[in-house]
mmCIF file of C-alpha atoms in Angstrom:
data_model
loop_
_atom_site.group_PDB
_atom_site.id
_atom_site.type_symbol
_atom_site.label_atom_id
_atom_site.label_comp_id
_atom_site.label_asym_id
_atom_site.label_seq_id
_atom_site.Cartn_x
_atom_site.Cartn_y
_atom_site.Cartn_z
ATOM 1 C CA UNK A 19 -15.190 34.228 -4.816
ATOM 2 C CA UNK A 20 -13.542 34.038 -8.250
ATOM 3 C CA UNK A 21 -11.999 30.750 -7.947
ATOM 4 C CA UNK A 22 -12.329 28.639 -10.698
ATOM 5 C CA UNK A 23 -10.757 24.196 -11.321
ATOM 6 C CA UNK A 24 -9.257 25.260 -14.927
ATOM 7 C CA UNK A 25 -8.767 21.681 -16.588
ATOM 8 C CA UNK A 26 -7.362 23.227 -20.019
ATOM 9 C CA UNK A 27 -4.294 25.350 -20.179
ATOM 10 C CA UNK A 28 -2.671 27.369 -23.151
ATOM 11 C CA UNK A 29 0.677 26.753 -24.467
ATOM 12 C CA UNK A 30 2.682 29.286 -22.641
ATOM 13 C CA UNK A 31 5.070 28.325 -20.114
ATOM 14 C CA UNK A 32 5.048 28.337 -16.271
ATOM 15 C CA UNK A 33 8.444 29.516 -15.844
ATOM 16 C CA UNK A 34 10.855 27.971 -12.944
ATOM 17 C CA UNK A 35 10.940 31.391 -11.566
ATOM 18 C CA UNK A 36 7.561 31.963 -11.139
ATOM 19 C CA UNK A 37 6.803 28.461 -9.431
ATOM 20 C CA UNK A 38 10.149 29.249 -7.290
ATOM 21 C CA UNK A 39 8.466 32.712 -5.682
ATOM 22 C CA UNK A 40 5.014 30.866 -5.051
ATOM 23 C CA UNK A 41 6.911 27.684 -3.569
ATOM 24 C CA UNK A 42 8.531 30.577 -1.396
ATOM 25 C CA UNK A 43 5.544 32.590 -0.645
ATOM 26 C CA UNK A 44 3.279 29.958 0.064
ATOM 27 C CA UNK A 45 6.008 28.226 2.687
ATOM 28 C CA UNK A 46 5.252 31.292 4.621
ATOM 29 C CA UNK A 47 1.868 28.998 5.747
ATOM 30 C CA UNK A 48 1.064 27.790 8.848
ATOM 31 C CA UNK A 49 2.880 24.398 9.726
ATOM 32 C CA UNK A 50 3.580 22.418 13.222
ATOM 33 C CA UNK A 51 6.508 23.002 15.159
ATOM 34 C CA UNK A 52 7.819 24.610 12.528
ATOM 35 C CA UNK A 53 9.337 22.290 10.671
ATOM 36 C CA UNK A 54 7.662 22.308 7.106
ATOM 37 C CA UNK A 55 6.631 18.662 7.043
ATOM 38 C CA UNK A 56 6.237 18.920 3.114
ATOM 39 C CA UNK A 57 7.757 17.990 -0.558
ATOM 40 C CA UNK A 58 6.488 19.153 -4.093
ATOM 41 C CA UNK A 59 8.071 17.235 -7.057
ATOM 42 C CA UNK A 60 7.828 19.462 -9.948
ATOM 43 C CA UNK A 61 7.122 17.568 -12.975
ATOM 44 C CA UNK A 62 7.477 18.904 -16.705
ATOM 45 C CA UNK A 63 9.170 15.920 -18.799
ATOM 46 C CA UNK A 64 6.448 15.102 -21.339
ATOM 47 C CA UNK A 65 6.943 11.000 -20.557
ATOM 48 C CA UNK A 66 7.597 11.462 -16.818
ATOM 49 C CA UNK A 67 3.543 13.202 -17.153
ATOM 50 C CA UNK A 68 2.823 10.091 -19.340
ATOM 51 C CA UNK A 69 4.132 7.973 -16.693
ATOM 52 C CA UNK A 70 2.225 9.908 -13.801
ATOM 53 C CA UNK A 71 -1.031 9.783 -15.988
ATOM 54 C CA UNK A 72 -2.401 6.266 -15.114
ATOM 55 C CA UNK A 73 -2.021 6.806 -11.469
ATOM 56 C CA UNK A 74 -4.584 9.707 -12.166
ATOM 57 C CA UNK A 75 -6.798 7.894 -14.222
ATOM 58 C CA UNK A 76 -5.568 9.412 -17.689
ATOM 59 C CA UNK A 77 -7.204 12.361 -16.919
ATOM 60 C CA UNK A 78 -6.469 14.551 -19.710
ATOM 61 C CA UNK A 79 -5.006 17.469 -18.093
ATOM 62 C CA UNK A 80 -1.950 15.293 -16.195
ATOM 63 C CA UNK A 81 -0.652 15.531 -20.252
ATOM 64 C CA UNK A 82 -1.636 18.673 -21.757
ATOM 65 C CA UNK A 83 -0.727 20.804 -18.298
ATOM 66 C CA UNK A 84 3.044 22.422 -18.721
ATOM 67 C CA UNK A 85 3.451 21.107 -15.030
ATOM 68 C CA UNK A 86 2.271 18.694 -12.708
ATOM 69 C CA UNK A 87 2.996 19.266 -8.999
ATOM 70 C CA UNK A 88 3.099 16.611 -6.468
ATOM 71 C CA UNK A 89 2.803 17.704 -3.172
ATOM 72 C CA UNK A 90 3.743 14.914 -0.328
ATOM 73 C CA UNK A 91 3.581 14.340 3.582
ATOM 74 C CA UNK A 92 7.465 14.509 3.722
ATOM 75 C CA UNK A 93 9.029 13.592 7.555
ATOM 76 C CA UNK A 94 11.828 11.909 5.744
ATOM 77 C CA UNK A 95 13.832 15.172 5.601
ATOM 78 C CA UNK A 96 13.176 15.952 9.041
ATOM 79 C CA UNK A 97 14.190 12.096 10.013
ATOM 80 C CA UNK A 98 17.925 12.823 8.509
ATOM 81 C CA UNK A 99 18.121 15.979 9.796
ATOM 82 C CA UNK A 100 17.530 14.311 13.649
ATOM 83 C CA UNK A 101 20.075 11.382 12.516
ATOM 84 C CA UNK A 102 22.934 13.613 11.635
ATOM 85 C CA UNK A 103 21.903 15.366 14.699
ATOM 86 C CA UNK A 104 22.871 13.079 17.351
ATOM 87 C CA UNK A 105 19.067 12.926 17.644
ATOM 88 C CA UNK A 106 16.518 10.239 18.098
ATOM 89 C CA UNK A 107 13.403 10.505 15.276
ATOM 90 C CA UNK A 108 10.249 9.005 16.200
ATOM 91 C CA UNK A 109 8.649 9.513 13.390
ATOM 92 C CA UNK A 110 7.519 6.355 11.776
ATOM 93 C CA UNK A 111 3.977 5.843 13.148
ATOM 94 C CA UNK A 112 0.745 7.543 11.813
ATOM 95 C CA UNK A 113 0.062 10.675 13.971
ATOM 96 C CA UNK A 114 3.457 11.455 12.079
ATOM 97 C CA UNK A 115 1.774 10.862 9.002
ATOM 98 C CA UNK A 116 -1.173 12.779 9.886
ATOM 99 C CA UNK A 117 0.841 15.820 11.135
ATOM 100 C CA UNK A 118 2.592 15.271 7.783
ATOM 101 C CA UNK A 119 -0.140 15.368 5.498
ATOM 102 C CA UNK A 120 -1.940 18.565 6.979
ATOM 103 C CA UNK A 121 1.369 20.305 6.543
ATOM 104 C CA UNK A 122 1.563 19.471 3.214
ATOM 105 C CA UNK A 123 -2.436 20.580 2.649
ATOM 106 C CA UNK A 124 -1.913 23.947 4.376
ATOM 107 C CA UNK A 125 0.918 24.456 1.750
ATOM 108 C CA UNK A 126 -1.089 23.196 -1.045
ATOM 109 C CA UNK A 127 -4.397 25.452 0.131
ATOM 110 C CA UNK A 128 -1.647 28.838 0.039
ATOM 111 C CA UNK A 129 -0.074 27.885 -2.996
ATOM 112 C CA UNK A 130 -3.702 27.436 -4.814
ATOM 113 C CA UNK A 131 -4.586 31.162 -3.284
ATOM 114 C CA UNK A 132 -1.225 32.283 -5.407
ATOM 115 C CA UNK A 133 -1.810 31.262 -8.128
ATOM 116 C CA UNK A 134 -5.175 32.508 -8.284
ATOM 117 C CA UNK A 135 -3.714 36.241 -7.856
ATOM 118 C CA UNK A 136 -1.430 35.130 -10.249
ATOM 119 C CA UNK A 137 -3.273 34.257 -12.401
ATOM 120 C CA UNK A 138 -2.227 30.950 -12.881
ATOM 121 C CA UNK A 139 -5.195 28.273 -13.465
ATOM 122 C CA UNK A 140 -5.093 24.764 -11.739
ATOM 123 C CA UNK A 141 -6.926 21.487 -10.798
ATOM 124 C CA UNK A 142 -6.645 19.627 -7.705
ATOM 125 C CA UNK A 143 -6.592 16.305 -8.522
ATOM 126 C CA UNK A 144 -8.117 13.778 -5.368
ATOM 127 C CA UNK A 145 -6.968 10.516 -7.071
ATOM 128 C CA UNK A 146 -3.692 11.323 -5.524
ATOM 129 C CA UNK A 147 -4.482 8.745 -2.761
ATOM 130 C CA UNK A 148 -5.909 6.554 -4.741
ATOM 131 C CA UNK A 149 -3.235 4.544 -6.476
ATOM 132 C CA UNK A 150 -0.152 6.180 -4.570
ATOM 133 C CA UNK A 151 1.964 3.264 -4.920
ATOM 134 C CA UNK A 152 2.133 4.098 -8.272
ATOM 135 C CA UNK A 153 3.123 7.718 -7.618
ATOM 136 C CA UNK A 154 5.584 6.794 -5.089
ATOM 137 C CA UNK A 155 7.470 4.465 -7.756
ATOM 138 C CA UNK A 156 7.538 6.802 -10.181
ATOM 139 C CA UNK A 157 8.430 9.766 -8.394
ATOM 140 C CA UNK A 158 11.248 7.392 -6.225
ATOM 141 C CA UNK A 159 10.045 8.746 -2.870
ATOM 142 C CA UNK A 160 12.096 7.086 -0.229
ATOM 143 C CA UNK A 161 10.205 5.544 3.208
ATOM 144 C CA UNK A 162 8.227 8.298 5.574
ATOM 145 C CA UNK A 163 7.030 10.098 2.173
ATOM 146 C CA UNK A 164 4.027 10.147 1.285
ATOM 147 C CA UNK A 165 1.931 11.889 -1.945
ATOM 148 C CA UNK A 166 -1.369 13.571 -0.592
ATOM 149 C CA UNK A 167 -2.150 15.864 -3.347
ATOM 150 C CA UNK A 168 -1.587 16.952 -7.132
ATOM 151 C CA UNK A 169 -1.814 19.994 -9.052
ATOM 152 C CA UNK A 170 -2.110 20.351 -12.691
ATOM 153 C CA UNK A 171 -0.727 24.044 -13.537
ATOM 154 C CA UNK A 172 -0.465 26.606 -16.685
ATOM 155 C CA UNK A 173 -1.980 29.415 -18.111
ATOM 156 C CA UNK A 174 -5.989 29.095 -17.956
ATOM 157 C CA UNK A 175 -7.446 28.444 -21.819
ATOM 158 C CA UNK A 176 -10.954 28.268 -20.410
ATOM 159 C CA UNK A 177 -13.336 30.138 -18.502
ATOM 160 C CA UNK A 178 -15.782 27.639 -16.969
ATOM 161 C CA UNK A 179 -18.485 28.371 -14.976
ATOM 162 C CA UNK A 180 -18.510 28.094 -11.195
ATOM 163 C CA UNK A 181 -19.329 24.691 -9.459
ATOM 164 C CA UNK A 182 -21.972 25.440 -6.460
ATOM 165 C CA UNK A 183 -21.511 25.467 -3.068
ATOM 166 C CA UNK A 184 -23.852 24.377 0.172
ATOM 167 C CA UNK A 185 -25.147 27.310 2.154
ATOM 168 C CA UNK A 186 -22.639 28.802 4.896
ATOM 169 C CA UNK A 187 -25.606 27.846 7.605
ATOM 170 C CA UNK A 188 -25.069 24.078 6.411
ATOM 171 C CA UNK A 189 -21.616 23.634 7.584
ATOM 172 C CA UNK A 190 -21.397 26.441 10.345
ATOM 173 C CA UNK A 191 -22.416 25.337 14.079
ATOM 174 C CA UNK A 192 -22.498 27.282 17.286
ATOM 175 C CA UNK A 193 -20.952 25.960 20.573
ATOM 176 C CA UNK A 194 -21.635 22.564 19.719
ATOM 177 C CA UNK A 195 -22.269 20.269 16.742
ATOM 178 C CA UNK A 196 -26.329 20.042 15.370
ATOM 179 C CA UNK A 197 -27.181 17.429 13.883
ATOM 180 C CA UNK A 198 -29.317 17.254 10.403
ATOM 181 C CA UNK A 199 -33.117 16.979 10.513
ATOM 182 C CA UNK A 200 -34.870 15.800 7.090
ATOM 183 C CA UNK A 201 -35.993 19.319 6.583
ATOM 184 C CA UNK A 202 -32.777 20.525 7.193
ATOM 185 C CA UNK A 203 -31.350 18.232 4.934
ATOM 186 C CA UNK A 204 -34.077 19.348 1.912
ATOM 187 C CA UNK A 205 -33.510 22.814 2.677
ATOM 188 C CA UNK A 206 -29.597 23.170 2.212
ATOM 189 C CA UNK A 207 -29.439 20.175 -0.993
ATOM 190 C CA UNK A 208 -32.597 21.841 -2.517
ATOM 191 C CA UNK A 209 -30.260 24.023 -4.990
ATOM 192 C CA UNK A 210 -27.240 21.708 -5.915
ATOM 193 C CA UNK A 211 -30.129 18.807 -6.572
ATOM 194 C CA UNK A 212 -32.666 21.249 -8.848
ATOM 195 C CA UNK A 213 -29.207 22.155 -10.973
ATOM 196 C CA UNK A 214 -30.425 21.372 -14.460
ATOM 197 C CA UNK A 215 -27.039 19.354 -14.632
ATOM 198 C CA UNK A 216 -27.522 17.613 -11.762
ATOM 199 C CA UNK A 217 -30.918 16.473 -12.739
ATOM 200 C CA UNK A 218 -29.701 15.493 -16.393
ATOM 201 C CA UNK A 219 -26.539 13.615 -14.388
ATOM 202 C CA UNK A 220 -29.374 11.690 -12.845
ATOM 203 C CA UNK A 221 -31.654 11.250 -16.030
ATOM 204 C CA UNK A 222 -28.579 9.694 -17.848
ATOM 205 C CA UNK A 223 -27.419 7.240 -15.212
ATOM 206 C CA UNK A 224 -30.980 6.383 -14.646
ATOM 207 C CA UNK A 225 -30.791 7.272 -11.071
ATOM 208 C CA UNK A 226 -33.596 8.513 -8.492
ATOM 209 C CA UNK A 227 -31.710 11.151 -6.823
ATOM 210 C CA UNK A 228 -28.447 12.926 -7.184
ATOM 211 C CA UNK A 229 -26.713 11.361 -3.572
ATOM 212 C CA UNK A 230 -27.418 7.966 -5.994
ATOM 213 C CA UNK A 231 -24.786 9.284 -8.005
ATOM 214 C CA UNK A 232 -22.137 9.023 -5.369
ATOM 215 C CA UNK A 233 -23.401 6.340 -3.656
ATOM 216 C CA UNK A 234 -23.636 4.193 -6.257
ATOM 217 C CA UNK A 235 -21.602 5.504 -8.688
ATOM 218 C CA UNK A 236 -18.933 8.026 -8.082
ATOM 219 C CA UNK A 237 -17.857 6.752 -4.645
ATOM 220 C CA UNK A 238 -19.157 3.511 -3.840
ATOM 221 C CA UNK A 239 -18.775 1.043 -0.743
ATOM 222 C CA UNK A 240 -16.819 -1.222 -2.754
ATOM 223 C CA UNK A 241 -14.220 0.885 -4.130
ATOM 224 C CA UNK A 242 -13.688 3.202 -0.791
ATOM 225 C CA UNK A 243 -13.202 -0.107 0.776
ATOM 226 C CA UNK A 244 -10.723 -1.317 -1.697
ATOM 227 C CA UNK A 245 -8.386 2.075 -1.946
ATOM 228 C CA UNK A 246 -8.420 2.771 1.518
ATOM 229 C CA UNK A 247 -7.297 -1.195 2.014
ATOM 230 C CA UNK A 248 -4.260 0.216 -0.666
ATOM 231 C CA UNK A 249 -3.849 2.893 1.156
ATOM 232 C CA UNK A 250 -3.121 1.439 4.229
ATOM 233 C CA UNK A 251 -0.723 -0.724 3.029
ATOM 234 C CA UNK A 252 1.099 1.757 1.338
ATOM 235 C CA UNK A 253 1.263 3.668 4.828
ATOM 236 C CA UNK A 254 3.049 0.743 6.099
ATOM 237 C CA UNK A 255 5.265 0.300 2.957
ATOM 238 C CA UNK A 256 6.372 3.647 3.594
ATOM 239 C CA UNK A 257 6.925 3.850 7.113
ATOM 240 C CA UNK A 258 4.073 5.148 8.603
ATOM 241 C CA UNK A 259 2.089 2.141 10.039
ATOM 242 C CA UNK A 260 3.900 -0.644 11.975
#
């Protein structure tokens, strides 16, 4: 109820140590079959974050963060392990993939909850999947490994507020799925669109209502249908799509 995206971070350092007993903690997560299907590149070269910027959109924090983690759908490690196994991996097709990548997301979920006790601040940055080819070169991930999520880490140097959050009744359903009805709909977006920023968001971009800002804006047709087209093929470049 305290969780807080911190985008600006202090100078002190995140020592190896301290990332080493929350990598080892937060394996302790749930994960299929047992097998861990996740990576994290750790990332604290000053031009290797340069590098890694772009594929983030430049945002700020890539740079000024002591550390960048990558977190990837990983069955490449698994693979070998079958191969010098006299075993036969069947790995390379997308329920792999998907397996993969909720592995990886149940790791990155714990590892957030750390750092929170620890104090540590950190943004989850979603343009992971946006440009991964770009990831995957610089990071030199090999076939059947795939990036799915980043985290900028260090010591908070900000206390922003908290973003809101729908109603629990808006996302909870009993027995079966129930669909929206307009009042419904008015009722549980009724806070997040009277938000004085929300409403100012809209004033500036000269927009009607705040879902215009995602629509049209934030998210549009045009570029979902354009990343998920890149994503896709970078599936198949690495392995996971035939």
């Amino acid at each position: 109820m305290t969780r807080r995206t911190i985008r600006k971070y202090s100078a002190q350092p995140v020592s190896e140590a301290l990332l080493n007993r929350l990598f080892s903690e937060a394996s302790r997560t749930q994960t299929m079959g047992n097998l861990q299907l996740y990576s994290v590149v750790v990332t604290r070269d000053e031009q290797m974050k340069q590098r890694l910027a772009p594929a983030h959109f430049n945002q700020p924090m890539v740079t000024e963060a002591p550390v960048v983690l990558t977190i990837c759908a990983d069955f490449h490690r698994t693979t070998r392990w079958c191969e010098e196994r006299q075993a036969q991996p069947g790995y390379d097709n997308f329920l792999s993939f998907q397996n993969a990548a909720i592995d990886a997301l149940l790791f990155t979920q714990t590892l957030c909850n750390l750092m929170d006790e620890e104090g540590l601040g950190y943004c989850y940055l979603g343009t992971t999947v946006y440009q991964p080819q770009q990831i995957i070169d610089m990071l030199q991930l090999p076939r059947l490994v795939m990036p799915v999520a980043t985290l900028t880490v260090g010591w908070p140097a900000e206390a922003p507020a908290q973003s809101d959050r729908l109603p629990v009744e808006s996302f909870v359903h009993s027995e079966t799925y129930h669909d929206y009805s307009p009042a419904d709909i008015d009722t549980y977006y009724r806070h997040k669109e009277q938000l004085e920023e929300n409403r100012h968001f809209c004033e500036l971009n000269h927009k009607e209502t705040l879902a215009q800002i995602f629509t049209d804006i934030r998210y549009t047709k045009q570029d979902n249908e354009a990343m998920s087209a890149t994503l896709l093929e970078t599936l198949r470049r690495q392995g996971f799509i035939m």
